[in-house]
PDB file of C-alpha atoms in Angstrom:
ATOM      1  CA  MET A   1     -14.066   7.253 -40.566  1.00 38.00           C
ATOM      2  CA  GLU A   2     -17.477   7.045 -39.003  1.00 45.00           C
ATOM      3  CA  ASN A   3     -18.795   9.835 -36.853  1.00 49.00           C
ATOM      4  CA  VAL A   4     -19.852   8.291 -33.563  1.00 55.00           C
ATOM      5  CA  SER A   5     -22.162  10.426 -31.454  1.00 61.00           C
ATOM      6  CA  TYR A   6     -22.487   9.955 -27.727  1.00 68.00           C
ATOM      7  CA  VAL A   7     -24.135  11.740 -24.837  1.00 72.00           C
ATOM      8  CA  PRO A   8     -21.808  11.964 -21.816  1.00 77.00           C
ATOM      9  CA  LEU A   9     -23.253  11.752 -18.332  1.00 79.00           C
ATOM     10  CA  LYS A  10     -23.682  14.958 -16.378  1.00 82.00           C
ATOM     11  CA  GLN A  11     -23.101  15.564 -12.693  1.00 80.00           C
ATOM     12  CA  PRO A  12     -24.171  14.451 -10.197  1.00 86.00           C
ATOM     13  CA  ILE A  13     -22.913  11.021 -11.326  1.00 87.00           C
ATOM     14  CA  VAL A  14     -23.537   8.033  -9.074  1.00 91.00           C
ATOM     15  CA  PHE A  15     -21.584   4.862  -9.824  1.00 91.00           C
ATOM     16  CA  THR A  16     -22.700   1.324  -9.032  1.00 91.00           C
ATOM     17  CA  LEU A  17     -20.020  -1.096  -7.882  1.00 91.00           C
ATOM     18  CA  GLU A  18     -20.659  -4.646  -8.994  1.00 89.00           C
ATOM     19  CA  GLY A  19     -18.822  -5.928  -5.907  1.00 87.00           C
ATOM     20  CA  PHE A  20     -19.044  -9.532  -4.802  1.00 89.00           C
ATOM     21  CA  ILE A  21     -21.996 -11.474  -6.191  1.00 88.00           C
ATOM     22  CA  ILE A  22     -23.525 -12.755  -2.951  1.00 87.00           C
ATOM     23  CA  THR A  23     -26.884 -12.984  -1.195  1.00 87.00           C
ATOM     24  CA  ARG A  24     -27.864 -10.746   1.722  1.00 85.00           C
ATOM     25  CA  GLN A  25     -27.595 -13.746   4.073  1.00 89.00           C
ATOM     26  CA  GLN A  26     -24.006 -14.328   2.967  1.00 90.00           C
ATOM     27  CA  GLY A  27     -23.231 -10.649   3.449  1.00 89.00           C
ATOM     28  CA  TYR A  28     -23.667 -10.652   7.254  1.00 92.00           C
ATOM     29  CA  PRO A  29     -20.891 -13.153   8.127  1.00 93.00           C
ATOM     30  CA  LEU A  30     -18.650 -11.484   5.546  1.00 93.00           C
ATOM     31  CA  PHE A  31     -19.316  -8.158   7.277  1.00 94.00           C
ATOM     32  CA  VAL A  32     -18.156  -9.662  10.583  1.00 95.00           C
ATOM     33  CA  VAL A  33     -14.995 -11.047   8.949  1.00 94.00           C
ATOM     34  CA  SER A  34     -14.272  -7.658   7.350  1.00 93.00           C
ATOM     35  CA  LEU A  35     -14.863  -5.885  10.659  1.00 95.00           C
ATOM     36  CA  ILE A  36     -12.421  -8.207  12.443  1.00 94.00           C
ATOM     37  CA  MET A  37      -9.786  -7.665   9.738  1.00 93.00           C
ATOM     38  CA  TYR A  38     -10.232  -3.904   9.960  1.00 94.00           C
ATOM     39  CA  ALA A  39      -9.975  -4.000  13.765  1.00 94.00           C
ATOM     40  CA  VAL A  40      -6.730  -6.005  13.540  1.00 93.00           C
ATOM     41  CA  MET A  41      -5.384  -3.525  10.983  1.00 93.00           C
ATOM     42  CA  LEU A  42      -6.283  -0.521  13.112  1.00 93.00           C
ATOM     43  CA  LEU A  43      -4.972  -2.014  16.351  1.00 91.00           C
ATOM     44  CA  GLY A  44      -1.680  -3.148  14.848  1.00 90.00           C
ATOM     45  CA  ASN A  45      -0.774   0.000  12.926  1.00 92.00           C
ATOM     46  CA  ILE A  46      -1.984   2.474  15.550  1.00 92.00           C
ATOM     47  CA  THR A  47      -0.082   0.549  18.242  1.00 89.00           C
ATOM     48  CA  VAL A  48       3.149   0.690  16.234  1.00 89.00           C
ATOM     49  CA  VAL A  49       2.772   4.434  15.593  1.00 90.00           C
ATOM     50  CA  THR A  50       1.847   5.146  19.224  1.00 90.00           C
ATOM     51  CA  VAL A  51       4.760   3.130  20.631  1.00 89.00           C
ATOM     52  CA  ILE A  52       7.262   4.845  18.335  1.00 89.00           C
ATOM     53  CA  ALA A  53       5.846   8.315  19.007  1.00 89.00           C
ATOM     54  CA  ALA A  54       5.805   7.795  22.799  1.00 86.00           C
ATOM     55  CA  ASN A  55       9.394   6.510  23.086  1.00 86.00           C
ATOM     56  CA  THR A  56      12.085   9.064  22.278  1.00 84.00           C
ATOM     57  CA  LYS A  57      14.660   6.269  21.876  1.00 85.00           C
ATOM     58  CA  LEU A  58      12.723   5.115  18.812  1.00 84.00           C
ATOM     59  CA  HIS A  59      12.831   8.504  17.117  1.00 88.00           C
ATOM     60  CA  LYS A  60      15.271   7.181  14.530  1.00 88.00           C
ATOM     61  CA  PRO A  61      15.072   7.192  10.717  1.00 89.00           C
ATOM     62  CA  MET A  62      14.091   3.538  10.433  1.00 88.00           C
ATOM     63  CA  TYR A  63      11.198   3.889  12.881  1.00 89.00           C
ATOM     64  CA  VAL A  64      10.016   7.222  11.464  1.00 91.00           C
ATOM     65  CA  MET A  65       9.769   5.578   8.042  1.00 92.00           C
ATOM     66  CA  MET A  66       7.924   2.726   9.693  1.00 91.00           C
ATOM     67  CA  CYS A  67       5.304   5.228  10.886  1.00 92.00           C
ATOM     68  CA  ASN A  68       4.986   6.506   7.317  1.00 94.00           C
ATOM     69  CA  LEU A  69       4.368   2.954   6.117  1.00 93.00           C
ATOM     70  CA  ALA A  70       1.735   2.433   8.832  1.00 93.00           C
ATOM     71  CA  ALA A  71      -0.048   5.645   7.766  1.00 93.00           C
ATOM     72  CA  CYS A  72       0.017   4.450   4.159  1.00 94.00           C
ATOM     73  CA  ASP A  73      -1.422   1.059   5.168  1.00 93.00           C
ATOM     74  CA  LEU A  74      -4.225   2.717   7.123  1.00 94.00           C
ATOM     75  CA  LEU A  75      -5.094   4.958   4.168  1.00 93.00           C
ATOM     76  CA  GLY A  76      -5.499   2.117   1.683  1.00 91.00           C
ATOM     77  CA  GLY A  77      -7.011  -0.426   4.055  1.00 91.00           C
ATOM     78  CA  THR A  78      -9.572   1.967   5.508  1.00 93.00           C
ATOM     79  CA  VAL A  79     -10.919   3.100   2.132  1.00 92.00           C
ATOM     80  CA  VAL A  80     -11.386  -0.431   0.792  1.00 91.00           C
ATOM     81  CA  LEU A  81     -12.554  -2.231   3.935  1.00 92.00           C
ATOM     82  CA  THR A  82     -15.120   0.404   4.912  1.00 92.00           C
ATOM     83  CA  GLN A  83     -16.553   0.160   1.378  1.00 90.00           C
ATOM     84  CA  LEU A  84     -16.690  -3.641   1.686  1.00 91.00           C
ATOM     85  CA  MET A  85     -18.329  -3.549   5.112  1.00 92.00           C
ATOM     86  CA  SER A  86     -21.018  -1.190   3.864  1.00 90.00           C
ATOM     87  CA  HIS A  87     -21.669  -3.445   0.878  1.00 90.00           C
ATOM     88  CA  PHE A  88     -21.860  -6.612   2.998  1.00 91.00           C
ATOM     89  CA  LEU A  89     -24.051  -5.085   5.706  1.00 91.00           C
ATOM     90  CA  THR A  90     -26.526  -2.987   3.726  1.00 89.00           C
ATOM     91  CA  GLY A  91     -26.208  -4.335   0.196  1.00 85.00           C
ATOM     92  CA  ASP A  92     -25.826  -0.753  -1.039  1.00 86.00           C
ATOM     93  CA  LYS A  93     -23.457  -0.677  -4.022  1.00 89.00           C
ATOM     94  CA  ASN A  94     -23.819   2.969  -5.005  1.00 90.00           C
ATOM     95  CA  ILE A  95     -20.983   5.465  -4.637  1.00 91.00           C
ATOM     96  CA  GLY A  96     -20.981   9.151  -5.540  1.00 91.00           C
ATOM     97  CA  TYR A  97     -18.554  10.635  -8.039  1.00 91.00           C
ATOM     98  CA  ALA A  98     -16.541  12.599  -5.460  1.00 91.00           C
ATOM     99  CA  ALA A  99     -16.287   9.551  -3.171  1.00 91.00           C
ATOM    100  CA  ALA A 100     -15.210   7.411  -6.132  1.00 92.00           C
ATOM    101  CA  ILE A 101     -12.454   9.865  -7.095  1.00 92.00           C
ATOM    102  CA  PHE A 102     -11.251   9.953  -3.475  1.00 93.00           C
ATOM    103  CA  GLN A 103     -11.156   6.150  -3.472  1.00 93.00           C
ATOM    104  CA  VAL A 104      -9.127   6.184  -6.689  1.00 92.00           C
ATOM    105  CA  PHE A 105      -6.710   8.636  -5.073  1.00 93.00           C
ATOM    106  CA  SER A 106      -6.392   6.564  -1.880  1.00 93.00           C
ATOM    107  CA  VAL A 107      -5.979   3.168  -3.558  1.00 93.00           C
ATOM    108  CA  HIS A 108      -3.347   4.318  -6.048  1.00 92.00           C
ATOM    109  CA  THR A 109      -1.522   6.417  -3.461  1.00 94.00           C
ATOM    110  CA  TYR A 110      -1.326   3.346  -1.236  1.00 94.00           C
ATOM    111  CA  GLY A 111      -0.174   1.071  -4.060  1.00 91.00           C
ATOM    112  CA  LEU A 112       2.641   3.411  -5.104  1.00 93.00           C
ATOM    113  CA  ALA A 113       3.644   4.887  -1.729  1.00 94.00           C
ATOM    114  CA  VAL A 114       4.282   1.446  -0.207  1.00 93.00           C
ATOM    115  CA  THR A 115       7.072   0.851  -2.708  1.00 93.00           C
ATOM    116  CA  THR A 116       8.603   4.333  -2.408  1.00 95.00           C
ATOM    117  CA  ILE A 117       8.623   4.170   1.413  1.00 94.00           C
ATOM    118  CA  LEU A 118      10.139   0.678   1.370  1.00 93.00           C
ATOM    119  CA  SER A 119      12.792   1.992  -1.027  1.00 94.00           C
ATOM    120  CA  ALA A 120      13.663   4.744   1.444  1.00 93.00           C
ATOM    121  CA  MET A 121      13.846   2.169   4.241  1.00 91.00           C
ATOM    122  CA  ALA A 122      16.138  -0.033   2.123  1.00 91.00           C
ATOM    123  CA  TYR A 123      18.456   2.941   1.553  1.00 92.00           C
ATOM    124  CA  ASP A 124      18.504   3.617   5.298  1.00 90.00           C
ATOM    125  CA  ARG A 125      19.509  -0.002   5.988  1.00 88.00           C
ATOM    126  CA  TYR A 126      22.182   0.194   3.291  1.00 89.00           C
ATOM    127  CA  VAL A 127      23.774   3.236   4.918  1.00 89.00           C
ATOM    128  CA  ALA A 128      23.470   1.775   8.439  1.00 86.00           C
ATOM    129  CA  ILE A 129      25.148  -1.532   7.559  1.00 84.00           C
ATOM    130  CA  CYS A 130      27.540  -0.612   4.743  1.00 85.00           C
ATOM    131  CA  GLN A 131      28.650   2.765   6.134  1.00 85.00           C
ATOM    132  CA  PRO A 132      28.042   2.515   9.904  1.00 83.00           C
ATOM    133  CA  LEU A 133      30.716   5.081  10.854  1.00 85.00           C
ATOM    134  CA  HIS A 134      29.121   7.722   8.634  1.00 88.00           C
ATOM    135  CA  TYR A 135      25.487   6.785   9.312  1.00 88.00           C
ATOM    136  CA  HIS A 136      24.630   9.724  11.582  1.00 88.00           C
ATOM    137  CA  ALA A 137      26.431  12.161   9.274  1.00 90.00           C
ATOM    138  CA  ILE A 138      24.479  10.883   6.239  1.00 90.00           C
ATOM    139  CA  MET A 139      21.052  10.181   7.769  1.00 90.00           C
ATOM    140  CA  THR A 140      20.540  13.566   9.359  1.00 90.00           C
ATOM    141  CA  THR A 141      17.117  14.892  10.278  1.00 89.00           C
ATOM    142  CA  ARG A 142      17.124  16.965   7.104  1.00 91.00           C
ATOM    143  CA  ARG A 143      17.959  13.920   4.961  1.00 91.00           C
ATOM    144  CA  LEU A 144      15.252  11.893   6.709  1.00 91.00           C
ATOM    145  CA  VAL A 145      12.597  14.568   6.113  1.00 92.00           C
ATOM    146  CA  SER A 146      13.730  14.878   2.489  1.00 93.00           C
ATOM    147  CA  LEU A 147      13.442  11.119   1.904  1.00 92.00           C
ATOM    148  CA  CYS A 148       9.966  10.889   3.450  1.00 93.00           C
ATOM    149  CA  PHE A 149       8.800  13.997   1.585  1.00 94.00           C
ATOM    150  CA  LEU A 150      10.173  12.675  -1.711  1.00 94.00           C
ATOM    151  CA  ALA A 151       8.540   9.262  -1.173  1.00 93.00           C
ATOM    152  CA  TRP A 152       5.118  10.900  -0.858  1.00 95.00           C
ATOM    153  CA  PHE A 153       5.635  13.806  -3.277  1.00 95.00           C
ATOM    154  CA  ILE A 154       6.489  11.632  -6.292  1.00 93.00           C
ATOM    155  CA  VAL A 155       3.419   9.503  -5.653  1.00 94.00           C
ATOM    156  CA  PHE A 156       1.102  12.486  -5.167  1.00 94.00           C
ATOM    157  CA  CYS A 157       2.285  14.035  -8.442  1.00 93.00           C
ATOM    158  CA  LEU A 158       1.747  10.836 -10.443  1.00 92.00           C
ATOM    159  CA  VAL A 159      -1.658  10.137  -8.871  1.00 92.00           C
ATOM    160  CA  ALA A 160      -2.688  13.775  -9.415  1.00 92.00           C
ATOM    161  CA  GLY A 161      -1.953  13.259 -13.101  1.00 90.00           C
ATOM    162  CA  LEU A 162      -4.222  10.210 -13.090  1.00 87.00           C
ATOM    163  CA  LEU A 163      -7.045  12.160 -11.472  1.00 88.00           C
ATOM    164  CA  ILE A 164      -6.751  15.057 -13.933  1.00 88.00           C
ATOM    165  CA  LEU A 165      -7.004  12.665 -16.873  1.00 84.00           C
ATOM    166  CA  ASN A 166      -9.863  10.815 -15.157  1.00 82.00           C
ATOM    167  CA  VAL A 167     -11.928  13.917 -14.439  1.00 83.00           C
ATOM    168  CA  GLN A 168     -11.546  15.183 -18.020  1.00 82.00           C
ATOM    169  CA  THR A 169     -12.754  11.893 -19.541  1.00 84.00           C
ATOM    170  CA  PRO A 170     -16.455  11.920 -20.572  1.00 86.00           C
ATOM    171  CA  LEU A 171     -18.358   8.945 -19.137  1.00 87.00           C
ATOM    172  CA  CYS A 172     -21.329   7.135 -20.664  1.00 88.00           C
ATOM    173  CA  ARG A 173     -21.847   4.299 -18.158  1.00 88.00           C
ATOM    174  CA  THR A 174     -22.006   3.951 -14.375  1.00 89.00           C
ATOM    175  CA  LEU A 175     -21.507   0.234 -13.607  1.00 90.00           C
ATOM    176  CA  ILE A 176     -18.000  -0.426 -12.262  1.00 90.00           C
ATOM    177  CA  MET A 177     -17.096  -4.098 -12.647  1.00 86.00           C
ATOM    178  CA  HIS A 178     -14.962  -4.239  -9.521  1.00 87.00           C
ATOM    179  CA  VAL A 179     -15.033  -4.211  -5.722  1.00 90.00           C
ATOM    180  CA  TYR A 180     -13.602  -0.709  -5.402  1.00 90.00           C
ATOM    181  CA  CYS A 181     -13.001   2.279  -7.682  1.00 90.00           C
ATOM    182  CA  SER A 182      -9.713   2.446  -9.527  1.00 88.00           C
ATOM    183  CA  HIS A 183      -8.479   4.643 -12.339  1.00 86.00           C
ATOM    184  CA  GLN A 184      -8.779   1.862 -14.906  1.00 85.00           C
ATOM    185  CA  SER A 185     -12.240   0.759 -13.760  1.00 87.00           C
ATOM    186  CA  ILE A 186     -13.621   4.295 -14.178  1.00 88.00           C
ATOM    187  CA  LEU A 187     -11.708   4.769 -17.426  1.00 87.00           C
ATOM    188  CA  SER A 188     -13.473   1.686 -18.811  1.00 86.00           C
ATOM    189  CA  LEU A 189     -16.759   3.629 -18.526  1.00 88.00           C
ATOM    190  CA  ALA A 190     -15.550   6.304 -20.955  1.00 86.00           C
ATOM    191  CA  CYS A 191     -17.636   7.088 -24.012  1.00 85.00           C
ATOM    192  CA  ILE A 192     -14.590   6.742 -26.255  1.00 83.00           C
ATOM    193  CA  PRO A 193     -11.153   5.163 -25.667  1.00 80.00           C
ATOM    194  CA  ASN A 194      -8.557   7.416 -24.064  1.00 78.00           C
ATOM    195  CA  PRO A 195      -5.120   6.160 -25.186  1.00 82.00           C
ATOM    196  CA  ILE A 196      -3.310   9.071 -23.516  1.00 84.00           C
ATOM    197  CA  SER A 197      -4.683   8.151 -20.090  1.00 81.00           C
ATOM    198  CA  SER A 198      -3.950   4.443 -20.597  1.00 80.00           C
ATOM    199  CA  THR A 199      -0.371   5.168 -21.710  1.00 86.00           C
ATOM    200  CA  TYR A 200       0.212   7.559 -18.805  1.00 86.00           C
ATOM    201  CA  THR A 201      -1.081   4.994 -16.304  1.00 84.00           C
ATOM    202  CA  LEU A 202       1.148   2.249 -17.677  1.00 85.00           C
ATOM    203  CA  CYS A 203       4.243   4.450 -17.754  1.00 87.00           C
ATOM    204  CA  ALA A 204       3.653   5.902 -14.276  1.00 86.00           C
ATOM    205  CA  PHE A 205       3.218   2.516 -12.631  1.00 86.00           C
ATOM    206  CA  TRP A 206       6.170   0.934 -14.409  1.00 88.00           C
ATOM    207  CA  PHE A 207       8.361   3.936 -13.591  1.00 89.00           C
ATOM    208  CA  ILE A 208       7.623   3.717  -9.869  1.00 91.00           C
ATOM    209  CA  ARG A 209       7.622  -0.070  -9.496  1.00 89.00           C
ATOM    210  CA  THR A 210      10.755  -0.640 -11.601  1.00 91.00           C
ATOM    211  CA  GLY A 211      12.654   2.258 -10.063  1.00 92.00           C
ATOM    212  CA  CYS A 212      11.847   1.146  -6.517  1.00 93.00           C
ATOM    213  CA  PHE A 213      12.741  -2.468  -7.302  1.00 92.00           C
ATOM    214  CA  LEU A 214      16.166  -1.383  -8.575  1.00 94.00           C
ATOM    215  CA  ILE A 215      16.798   0.727  -5.459  1.00 93.00           C
ATOM    216  CA  ILE A 216      15.782  -2.093  -3.111  1.00 92.00           C
ATOM    217  CA  ALA A 217      17.740  -4.716  -5.072  1.00 92.00           C
ATOM    218  CA  PHE A 218      20.861  -2.530  -5.148  1.00 92.00           C
ATOM    219  CA  SER A 219      20.635  -1.753  -1.415  1.00 90.00           C
ATOM    220  CA  TYR A 220      20.275  -5.345  -0.289  1.00 87.00           C
ATOM    221  CA  LEU A 221      22.881  -6.673  -2.703  1.00 88.00           C
ATOM    222  CA  LYS A 222      25.333  -4.182  -1.221  1.00 87.00           C
ATOM    223  CA  ILE A 223      24.282  -5.237   2.289  1.00 84.00           C
ATOM    224  CA  LEU A 224      24.824  -8.902   1.396  1.00 80.00           C
ATOM    225  CA  GLN A 225      28.189  -8.090  -0.153  1.00 81.00           C
ATOM    226  CA  ALA A 226      29.278  -6.145   2.936  1.00 79.00           C
ATOM    227  CA  CYS A 227      28.304  -9.003   5.247  1.00 74.00           C
ATOM    228  CA  VAL A 228      30.185 -11.579   3.160  1.00 69.00           C
ATOM    229  CA  ILE A 229      33.317  -9.437   3.006  1.00 65.00           C
ATOM    230  CA  LYS A 230      33.315  -8.734   6.746  1.00 61.00           C
ATOM    231  CA  GLN A 231      32.630 -12.387   7.562  1.00 55.00           C
ATOM    232  CA  GLU A 232      31.596 -11.425  11.063  1.00 52.00           C
ATOM    233  CA  LYS A 233      28.868 -13.406  12.745  1.00 53.00           C
ATOM    234  CA  ASN A 234      27.597 -10.401  14.678  1.00 56.00           C
ATOM    235  CA  SER A 235      27.482  -8.321  11.517  1.00 52.00           C
ATOM    236  CA  ARG A 236      25.594 -10.970   9.566  1.00 56.00           C
ATOM    237  CA  GLY A 237      23.180 -11.503  12.445  1.00 60.00           C
ATOM    238  CA  LYS A 238      22.454  -7.797  12.750  1.00 57.00           C
ATOM    239  CA  ALA A 239      21.916  -7.479   9.001  1.00 58.00           C
ATOM    240  CA  ILE A 240      19.483 -10.376   8.936  1.00 64.00           C
ATOM    241  CA  GLN A 241      17.570  -9.078  11.962  1.00 67.00           C
ATOM    242  CA  THR A 242      17.187  -5.511  10.709  1.00 66.00           C
ATOM    243  CA  CYS A 243      16.599  -6.303   7.036  1.00 76.00           C
ATOM    244  CA  ALA A 244      14.461  -9.451   7.225  1.00 79.00           C
ATOM    245  CA  SER A 245      11.307  -7.569   8.209  1.00 80.00           C
ATOM    246  CA  HIS A 246      11.662  -5.037   5.381  1.00 83.00           C
ATOM    247  CA  LEU A 247      12.325  -7.684   2.757  1.00 84.00           C
ATOM    248  CA  THR A 248       9.447  -9.828   4.027  1.00 85.00           C
ATOM    249  CA  ILE A 249       7.013  -6.906   3.779  1.00 87.00           C
ATOM    250  CA  TYR A 250       8.207  -5.991   0.291  1.00 89.00           C
ATOM    251  CA  ILE A 251       8.003  -9.580  -0.970  1.00 89.00           C
ATOM    252  CA  LEU A 252       4.549 -10.035   0.603  1.00 88.00           C
ATOM    253  CA  PHE A 253       3.290  -6.879  -1.127  1.00 89.00           C
ATOM    254  CA  GLU A 254       4.741  -7.912  -4.494  1.00 87.00           C
ATOM    255  CA  ILE A 255       3.279 -11.427  -4.238  1.00 88.00           C
ATOM    256  CA  SER A 256      -0.151  -9.991  -3.376  1.00 86.00           C
ATOM    257  CA  SER A 257       0.078  -7.689  -6.401  1.00 85.00           C
ATOM    258  CA  PHE A 258       1.309 -10.481  -8.689  1.00 86.00           C
ATOM    259  CA  ILE A 259      -1.645 -12.679  -7.713  1.00 86.00           C
ATOM    260  CA  ILE A 260      -3.968 -10.116  -9.354  1.00 84.00           C
ATOM    261  CA  VAL A 261      -2.183 -10.502 -12.696  1.00 80.00           C
ATOM    262  CA  VAL A 262      -2.196 -14.301 -12.473  1.00 84.00           C
ATOM    263  CA  THR A 263      -5.862 -14.694 -11.547  1.00 84.00           C
ATOM    264  CA  TYR A 264      -7.100 -12.324 -14.262  1.00 77.00           C
ATOM    265  CA  SER A 265      -5.139 -14.335 -16.843  1.00 77.00           C
ATOM    266  CA  PHE A 266      -7.320 -17.423 -16.334  1.00 79.00           C
ATOM    267  CA  GLN A 267     -10.887 -17.296 -17.643  1.00 78.00           C
ATOM    268  CA  GLU A 268     -11.972 -20.360 -15.652  1.00 79.00           C
ATOM    269  CA  ILE A 269     -11.482 -18.578 -12.318  1.00 83.00           C
ATOM    270  CA  SER A 270     -14.792 -17.281 -10.961  1.00 85.00           C
ATOM    271  CA  SER A 271     -15.570 -13.572 -10.797  1.00 86.00           C
ATOM    272  CA  ASN A 272     -15.744 -13.575  -6.983  1.00 87.00           C
ATOM    273  CA  ALA A 273     -12.366 -15.340  -6.731  1.00 87.00           C
ATOM    274  CA  LYS A 274     -10.761 -12.753  -9.014  1.00 87.00           C
ATOM    275  CA  LYS A 275     -12.204  -9.883  -6.995  1.00 87.00           C
ATOM    276  CA  PHE A 276     -11.045 -11.477  -3.746  1.00 89.00           C
ATOM    277  CA  CYS A 277      -7.503 -11.836  -5.093  1.00 87.00           C
ATOM    278  CA  ALA A 278      -7.657  -8.230  -6.333  1.00 87.00           C
ATOM    279  CA  ILE A 279      -8.115  -6.879  -2.797  1.00 89.00           C
ATOM    280  CA  LEU A 280      -5.452  -9.041  -1.123  1.00 89.00           C
ATOM    281  CA  PHE A 281      -2.675  -6.512  -1.806  1.00 89.00           C
ATOM    282  CA  ILE A 282      -4.567  -3.789   0.041  1.00 90.00           C
ATOM    283  CA  ILE A 283      -5.832  -5.894   2.961  1.00 91.00           C
ATOM    284  CA  VAL A 284      -3.192  -8.511   3.811  1.00 90.00           C
ATOM    285  CA  PRO A 285      -0.037  -6.305   4.039  1.00 90.00           C
ATOM    286  CA  PRO A 286      -1.656  -3.649   6.287  1.00 91.00           C
ATOM    287  CA  MET A 287      -2.802  -6.424   8.628  1.00 91.00           C
ATOM    288  CA  VAL A 288       0.453  -8.398   8.639  1.00 90.00           C
ATOM    289  CA  ASN A 289       3.056  -5.594   8.592  1.00 89.00           C
ATOM    290  CA  PRO A 290       2.672  -4.614  12.301  1.00 87.00           C
ATOM    291  CA  ILE A 291       2.887  -8.296  13.259  1.00 86.00           C
ATOM    292  CA  ILE A 292       6.095  -8.720  11.252  1.00 85.00           C
ATOM    293  CA  TYR A 293       7.626  -5.667  12.911  1.00 80.00           C
ATOM    294  CA  GLY A 294       6.535  -6.851  16.338  1.00 75.00           C
ATOM    295  CA  VAL A 295       8.035 -10.308  15.880  1.00 71.00           C
ATOM    296  CA  ALA A 296      11.230  -9.474  13.956  1.00 72.00           C
ATOM    297  CA  MET A 297      12.375  -6.291  15.689  1.00 75.00           C
ATOM    298  CA  LYS A 298      13.358  -6.478  19.358  1.00 75.00           C
ATOM    299  CA  ASP A 299      12.984  -2.760  20.096  1.00 77.00           C
ATOM    300  CA  ILE A 300       9.441  -2.660  18.752  1.00 80.00           C
ATOM    301  CA  ARG A 301       8.446  -5.921  20.441  1.00 79.00           C
ATOM    302  CA  ARG A 302       9.863  -4.862  23.800  1.00 81.00           C
ATOM    303  CA  ASN A 303       8.156  -1.467  23.745  1.00 77.00           C
ATOM    304  CA  ILE A 304       4.826  -2.926  22.616  1.00 78.00           C
ATOM    305  CA  VAL A 305       4.903  -5.300  25.597  1.00 78.00           C
ATOM    306  CA  LYS A 306       5.697  -2.385  27.921  1.00 77.00           C
ATOM    307  CA  PHE A 307       2.923  -0.311  26.359  1.00 70.00           C
ATOM    308  CA  PHE A 308       0.237  -2.946  26.929  1.00 72.00           C
ATOM    309  CA  LYS A 309       1.521  -3.750  30.445  1.00 70.00           C
ATOM    310  CA  SER A 310       1.330  -0.083  31.426  1.00 71.00           C
ATOM    311  CA  ALA A 311      -2.138   0.207  29.868  1.00 64.00           C
ATOM    312  CA  ALA A 312      -3.341  -2.882  31.790  1.00 62.00           C
ATOM    313  CA  LEU A 313      -2.051  -1.706  35.171  1.00 59.00           C
ATOM    314  CA  PRO A 314      -4.658   0.056  37.334  1.00 58.00           C
ATOM    315  CA  LYS A 315      -4.050   3.749  37.873  1.00 53.00           C
TER     316      LYS A 315
END
């Protein structure tokens, strides 16, 4: 075996994000588009959280979990879109080491927490529709807090493991070939390969995504089975109304994530197109989720209308 010598970088390390390959003139309209998307994301998610928090009738497990999902969307969307807006407006592609690690934490927490929160919401719908008489006995405040805590705690532990492995890896380069910082993009700058970190990343992501998929699939199969057995129009209608929004959000998130895999499999796709597809999963769902809730769920839609009417009335 050959002895390979390398000189790892020392702090303070400043990374350079390759980002989108555009001119400064192209950056200004893209900044405006990014700003509009971020404003829509903020308005939608903050409105949903505010409406639920202000109305005591909405202090139910399903809506509390919805607030958790909105907080998760804001975390991921804010970190990526603010980075994009800065890049488009100023052309500055540099990011400090601490800021890069925080971005890694935020992006991966978002990507994993969305699925764990949606799994908890699927379980809540399963209990509400398949065991309606025992719903309040099962979904107590303690059970609700435990589900929300578990959804975040599992993710924090796995992402903390990623960060520990990332920080301990010696780096020899600073150019990140991506739009934002991720664990894998920083790991690619390592002086030597780190198979332990790569294996941990793969196992952690497959554990969460597969486990959550099985929970969601089981919950909705049981819901479908219960509706078919009951053969009641009102029951089927209620199931479709309450579950359609959750399934739509989950499918939208999975499609956005799958697009990344597909686009990076084709060499003929341009670099900018691949990077654009790579940020869809962290931009589109946070923008669309509040709209889906507002359209599909009567209680949310009704209270949002009341909220804006009361805000528009002169005091």
